[in-house]
mmCIF file of C-alpha atoms in Angstrom:
data_model
loop_
_atom_site.group_PDB
_atom_site.id
_atom_site.type_symbol
_atom_site.label_atom_id
_atom_site.label_comp_id
_atom_site.label_asym_id
_atom_site.label_seq_id
_atom_site.Cartn_x
_atom_site.Cartn_y
_atom_site.Cartn_z
ATOM 1 C CA MET B 1 9.980 -7.787 1.486
ATOM 2 C CA ASP B 2 12.170 -5.554 -0.698
ATOM 3 C CA ASN B 3 13.617 -8.301 -2.321
ATOM 4 C CA ASN B 4 10.088 -9.757 -3.303
ATOM 5 C CA PHE B 5 8.559 -6.731 -4.992
ATOM 6 C CA ASP B 6 6.712 -7.400 -7.932
ATOM 7 C CA ILE B 7 6.343 -4.381 -10.214
ATOM 8 C CA ASN B 8 3.958 -5.681 -12.888
ATOM 9 C CA LYS B 9 1.371 -6.852 -10.005
ATOM 10 C CA ALA B 10 2.182 -3.170 -8.472
ATOM 11 C CA LEU B 11 1.355 -2.003 -11.722
ATOM 12 C CA ALA B 12 -1.926 -3.863 -12.190
ATOM 13 C CA CYS B 13 -2.876 -2.933 -8.799
ATOM 14 C CA ILE B 14 -2.623 1.061 -9.457
ATOM 15 C CA ALA B 15 -4.274 0.835 -12.641
ATOM 16 C CA TYR B 16 -6.911 -1.162 -10.751
ATOM 17 C CA ILE B 17 -7.188 1.680 -8.259
ATOM 18 C CA CYS B 18 -7.204 4.453 -10.871
ATOM 19 C CA ASN B 19 -9.757 2.761 -12.806
ATOM 20 C CA SER B 20 -12.160 2.162 -9.694
ATOM 21 C CA PHE B 21 -12.940 5.925 -9.825
ATOM 22 C CA PRO B 22 -15.547 7.613 -12.234
ATOM 23 C CA SER B 23 -12.792 9.803 -13.741
ATOM 24 C CA GLY B 24 -10.187 6.860 -14.040
ATOM 25 C CA SER B 25 -7.293 8.989 -12.260
ATOM 26 C CA CYS B 26 -6.888 9.550 -8.591
ATOM 27 C CA ARG B 27 -4.357 11.347 -6.037
ATOM 28 C CA GLU B 28 -1.304 10.199 -5.577
ATOM 29 C CA ILE B 29 -2.113 9.927 -1.783
ATOM 30 C CA ASP B 30 -5.237 7.827 -2.303
ATOM 31 C CA ILE B 31 -3.037 5.432 -4.232
ATOM 32 C CA ILE B 32 -0.721 5.170 -1.390
ATOM 33 C CA LYS B 33 -3.158 4.737 1.200
ATOM 34 C CA ALA B 34 -5.050 2.275 -0.767
ATOM 35 C CA MET B 35 -2.280 -0.116 -1.558
ATOM 36 C CA TYR B 36 -1.247 -0.020 2.147
ATOM 37 C CA VAL B 37 -4.447 -1.012 2.998
ATOM 38 C CA ALA B 38 -4.671 -3.824 0.275
ATOM 39 C CA GLU B 39 -1.189 -4.995 1.000
ATOM 40 C CA ARG B 40 -1.874 -5.238 4.958
ATOM 41 C CA GLU B 41 -5.020 -7.124 4.417
ATOM 42 C CA SER B 42 -3.544 -9.552 1.992
ATOM 43 C CA ILE B 43 -1.008 -10.433 4.816
ATOM 44 C CA CYS B 44 -3.428 -10.632 7.442
ATOM 45 C CA THR B 45 -5.813 -13.094 5.408
ATOM 46 C CA THR B 46 -3.289 -15.186 3.275
ATOM 47 C CA PHE B 47 -0.186 -14.636 5.323
ATOM 48 C CA ASN B 48 1.463 -13.514 1.738
ATOM 49 C CA PRO B 49 2.131 -10.175 0.557
ATOM 50 C CA MET B 50 0.459 -8.906 -2.630
ATOM 51 C CA VAL B 51 3.185 -6.968 -4.182
ATOM 52 C CA GLY B 52 5.919 -7.827 -1.630
ATOM 53 C CA ASP B 53 6.709 -3.917 -0.954
ATOM 54 C CA VAL B 54 8.335 -2.661 2.560
ATOM 55 C CA MET B 55 6.064 -1.292 4.842
ATOM 56 C CA MET B 56 7.379 2.009 6.260
ATOM 57 C CA CYS B 57 6.351 4.547 9.031
ATOM 58 C CA TYR B 58 6.381 7.860 7.322
ATOM 59 C CA SER B 59 5.052 11.248 8.841
ATOM 60 C CA LYS B 60 2.166 11.189 6.905
ATOM 61 C CA GLY B 61 1.358 7.769 7.878
ATOM 62 C CA PRO B 62 1.945 4.255 6.936
ATOM 63 C CA ILE B 63 3.244 3.719 3.010
ATOM 64 C CA LEU B 64 4.477 1.036 1.004
ATOM 65 C CA LYS B 65 8.180 2.192 -0.019
ATOM 66 C CA LYS B 66 8.328 0.974 -3.607
ATOM 67 C CA ILE B 67 4.893 2.433 -4.590
ATOM 68 C CA HIS B 68 5.572 5.738 -2.857
ATOM 69 C CA ASP B 69 8.980 6.148 -4.551
ATOM 70 C CA LEU B 70 7.262 5.314 -7.840
ATOM 71 C CA LEU B 71 4.592 7.806 -7.444
ATOM 72 C CA ARG B 72 7.415 10.215 -6.629
ATOM 73 C CA GLY B 73 9.861 9.319 -9.213
ATOM 74 C CA THR B 74 12.726 9.115 -6.948
ATOM 75 C CA LYS B 75 16.186 7.368 -8.242
ATOM 76 C CA SER B 76 15.452 4.159 -5.937
ATOM 77 C CA VAL B 77 13.063 2.758 -8.692
ATOM 78 C CA ARG B 78 14.742 4.395 -11.566
ATOM 79 C CA ALA B 79 14.834 0.835 -13.375
ATOM 80 C CA TYR B 80 10.814 0.708 -13.250
ATOM 81 C CA MET B 81 10.152 4.231 -14.569
ATOM 82 C CA PRO B 82 10.208 3.206 -18.074
ATOM 83 C CA LEU B 83 7.364 0.881 -17.074
ATOM 84 C CA TRP B 84 5.723 3.574 -15.229
ATOM 85 C CA LYS B 85 5.724 6.096 -18.051
ATOM 86 C CA LYS B 86 4.318 3.505 -20.434
ATOM 87 C CA TYR B 87 0.900 2.893 -18.543
ATOM 88 C CA PHE B 88 0.417 6.040 -16.372
ATOM 89 C CA THR B 89 0.353 9.857 -16.520
ATOM 90 C CA GLU B 90 0.533 12.634 -14.029
ATOM 91 C CA LYS B 91 -0.462 16.096 -13.543
ATOM 92 C CA LYS B 92 -0.436 18.670 -11.022
ATOM 93 C CA GLN B 93 -4.063 19.635 -9.346
ATOM 94 C CA GLY B 94 -3.513 22.426 -7.077
ATOM 95 C CA LYS B 95 -1.247 20.830 -4.134
ATOM 96 C CA CYS B 96 -1.923 16.918 -5.543
ATOM 97 C CA LYS B 97 -0.490 14.978 -7.929
ATOM 98 C CA VAL B 98 -3.230 12.948 -9.825
ATOM 99 C CA VAL B 99 -2.291 9.833 -11.748
ATOM 100 C CA SER B 100 -4.359 8.319 -14.716
ATOM 101 C CA VAL B 101 -3.952 5.182 -16.654
ATOM 102 C CA GLY B 102 -2.491 6.070 -20.025
ATOM 103 C CA GLY B 103 -3.806 4.358 -23.193
ATOM 104 C CA GLU B 104 -2.436 1.078 -22.539
ATOM 105 C CA LEU B 105 -3.129 -1.222 -19.431
ATOM 106 C CA PRO B 106 -0.404 -3.241 -17.587
ATOM 107 C CA ASP B 107 -1.297 -6.893 -17.786
ATOM 108 C CA MET B 108 -4.269 -7.039 -15.218
ATOM 109 C CA SER B 109 -4.398 -11.002 -15.515
ATOM 110 C CA VAL B 110 -1.656 -10.860 -12.611
ATOM 111 C CA LEU B 111 -4.474 -9.837 -10.176
ATOM 112 C CA SER B 112 -6.444 -12.553 -8.828
ATOM 113 C CA PRO B 113 -10.251 -12.318 -7.536
ATOM 114 C CA ALA B 114 -8.551 -11.995 -3.990
ATOM 115 C CA ASP B 115 -6.309 -9.383 -4.730
ATOM 116 C CA GLU B 116 -9.400 -7.300 -6.073
ATOM 117 C CA ALA B 117 -11.108 -8.080 -2.979
ATOM 118 C CA PHE B 118 -7.958 -6.507 -0.784
ATOM 119 C CA LEU B 119 -7.811 -3.390 -3.166
ATOM 120 C CA ASN B 120 -11.099 -2.798 -2.874
ATOM 121 C CA ARG B 121 -10.917 -2.811 0.797
ATOM 122 C CA GLY B 122 -8.045 0.012 0.087
ATOM 123 C CA ILE B 123 -10.443 1.876 -2.200
ATOM 124 C CA GLY B 124 -12.998 1.668 0.589
ATOM 125 C CA PHE B 125 -10.620 3.233 2.889
ATOM 126 C CA VAL B 126 -10.133 6.202 0.602
ATOM 127 C CA ASN B 127 -13.585 6.629 -0.143
ATOM 128 C CA SER B 128 -14.648 6.723 3.427
ATOM 129 C CA CYS B 129 -12.160 9.471 3.764
ATOM 130 C CA GLU B 130 -14.054 11.637 1.469
ATOM 131 C CA GLY B 131 -14.492 15.466 2.531
ATOM 132 C CA ARG B 132 -11.806 14.913 5.242
ATOM 133 C CA SER B 133 -8.037 14.727 5.029
ATOM 134 C CA ILE B 134 -7.035 11.146 4.299
ATOM 135 C CA VAL B 135 -3.682 12.006 6.454
ATOM 136 C CA HIS B 136 -5.427 12.957 9.310
ATOM 137 C CA GLU B 137 -8.172 10.245 9.055
ATOM 138 C CA THR B 138 -4.886 7.701 8.935
ATOM 139 C CA HIS B 139 -3.475 9.427 11.895
ATOM 140 C CA LYS B 140 -6.436 9.210 14.072
ATOM 141 C CA SER B 141 -7.405 6.025 13.090
ATOM 142 C CA LYS B 142 -6.990 2.939 15.555
ATOM 143 C CA ASN B 143 -7.063 0.985 12.478
ATOM 144 C CA PHE B 144 -3.155 1.749 12.006
ATOM 145 C CA ILE B 145 -1.863 0.563 15.448
ATOM 146 C CA GLU B 146 1.213 -0.900 13.549
ATOM 147 C CA TRP B 147 1.999 2.601 12.553
ATOM 148 C CA VAL B 148 1.308 4.327 15.702
ATOM 149 C CA THR B 149 3.415 1.993 17.107
ATOM 150 C CA ALA B 150 6.215 2.346 14.905
ATOM 151 C CA ARG B 151 5.795 6.284 15.198
ATOM 152 C CA ASP B 152 5.876 6.280 19.005
ATOM 153 C CA LYS B 153 8.987 4.077 18.931
ATOM 154 C CA GLY B 154 10.759 6.262 16.321
ATOM 155 C CA GLU B 155 11.084 3.230 13.848
ATOM 156 C CA LYS B 156 11.023 3.687 10.048
ATOM 157 C CA LEU B 157 9.914 -0.141 9.382
ATOM 158 C CA ILE B 158 6.396 -1.123 10.396
ATOM 159 C CA ASP B 159 6.213 -4.087 12.456
ATOM 160 C CA ILE B 160 3.172 -5.878 10.606
ATOM 161 C CA GLY B 161 3.157 -8.414 13.701
ATOM 162 C CA VAL B 162 1.501 -5.536 15.641
ATOM 163 C CA PHE B 163 -1.373 -5.575 13.338
ATOM 164 C CA LEU B 164 -1.643 -9.508 13.161
ATOM 165 C CA ARG B 165 -1.590 -9.702 16.942
ATOM 166 C CA GLN B 166 -4.586 -7.270 16.922
ATOM 167 C CA ARG B 167 -6.696 -8.569 13.976
ATOM 168 C CA ARG B 168 -5.785 -12.342 14.303
ATOM 169 C CA ARG B 169 -6.120 -13.675 17.633
ATOM 170 C CA ASP B 170 -6.099 -17.166 16.280
ATOM 171 C CA LEU B 171 -2.272 -16.864 15.878
ATOM 172 C CA THR B 172 0.408 -17.746 18.257
ATOM 173 C CA GLU B 173 3.563 -15.629 18.852
ATOM 174 C CA ARG B 174 5.291 -18.247 16.999
ATOM 175 C CA ASP B 175 2.870 -18.190 13.859
ATOM 176 C CA ILE B 176 3.370 -14.471 13.916
ATOM 177 C CA GLU B 177 7.438 -14.842 13.846
ATOM 178 C CA THR B 178 7.086 -17.545 11.047
ATOM 179 C CA ILE B 179 4.956 -15.029 8.829
ATOM 180 C CA LYS B 180 7.228 -12.238 9.274
ATOM 181 C CA GLU B 181 10.258 -14.229 8.579
ATOM 182 C CA ARG B 182 8.761 -15.515 5.319
ATOM 183 C CA LEU B 183 7.900 -12.077 4.432
ATOM 184 C CA ALA B 184 11.426 -10.557 5.333
#
């Protein structure tokens, strides 16, 4: 999905997540997990990605690669950093990096009502972890079977087919392979 990454939609999604919290800001890890859940829900429901990012297996759980890299400011997303800095500010709070929407919002019209529903599911997951480690909750959760499977096999890429098989029993193996090919 890396070639299909939509930076404008990703920025709108992150702004939506930040603005869903009363402070207008949230922790980097919360954005990473909410975005992962939203992307996965979009694929499971519509068979289309929301932002078209690559799903990766990291030691702290499943992530979307470019979203993760944006939040970390890595070289792989250097071309996107001017846009990132235009819309978001970051500050360190203890061990956490907190992201806030700056003065200007990205184009929020790129989000459909379905996108907002998927983002709300991701935000709901984050909120359900309040008071507990979101990383711990991700690790122990049977809801992230695709991450557990990739981790146990020592794979970096997450196979969304594992999740589709669990959640969408109405799909045949051929359907799942067709969806995976389209997402590649």
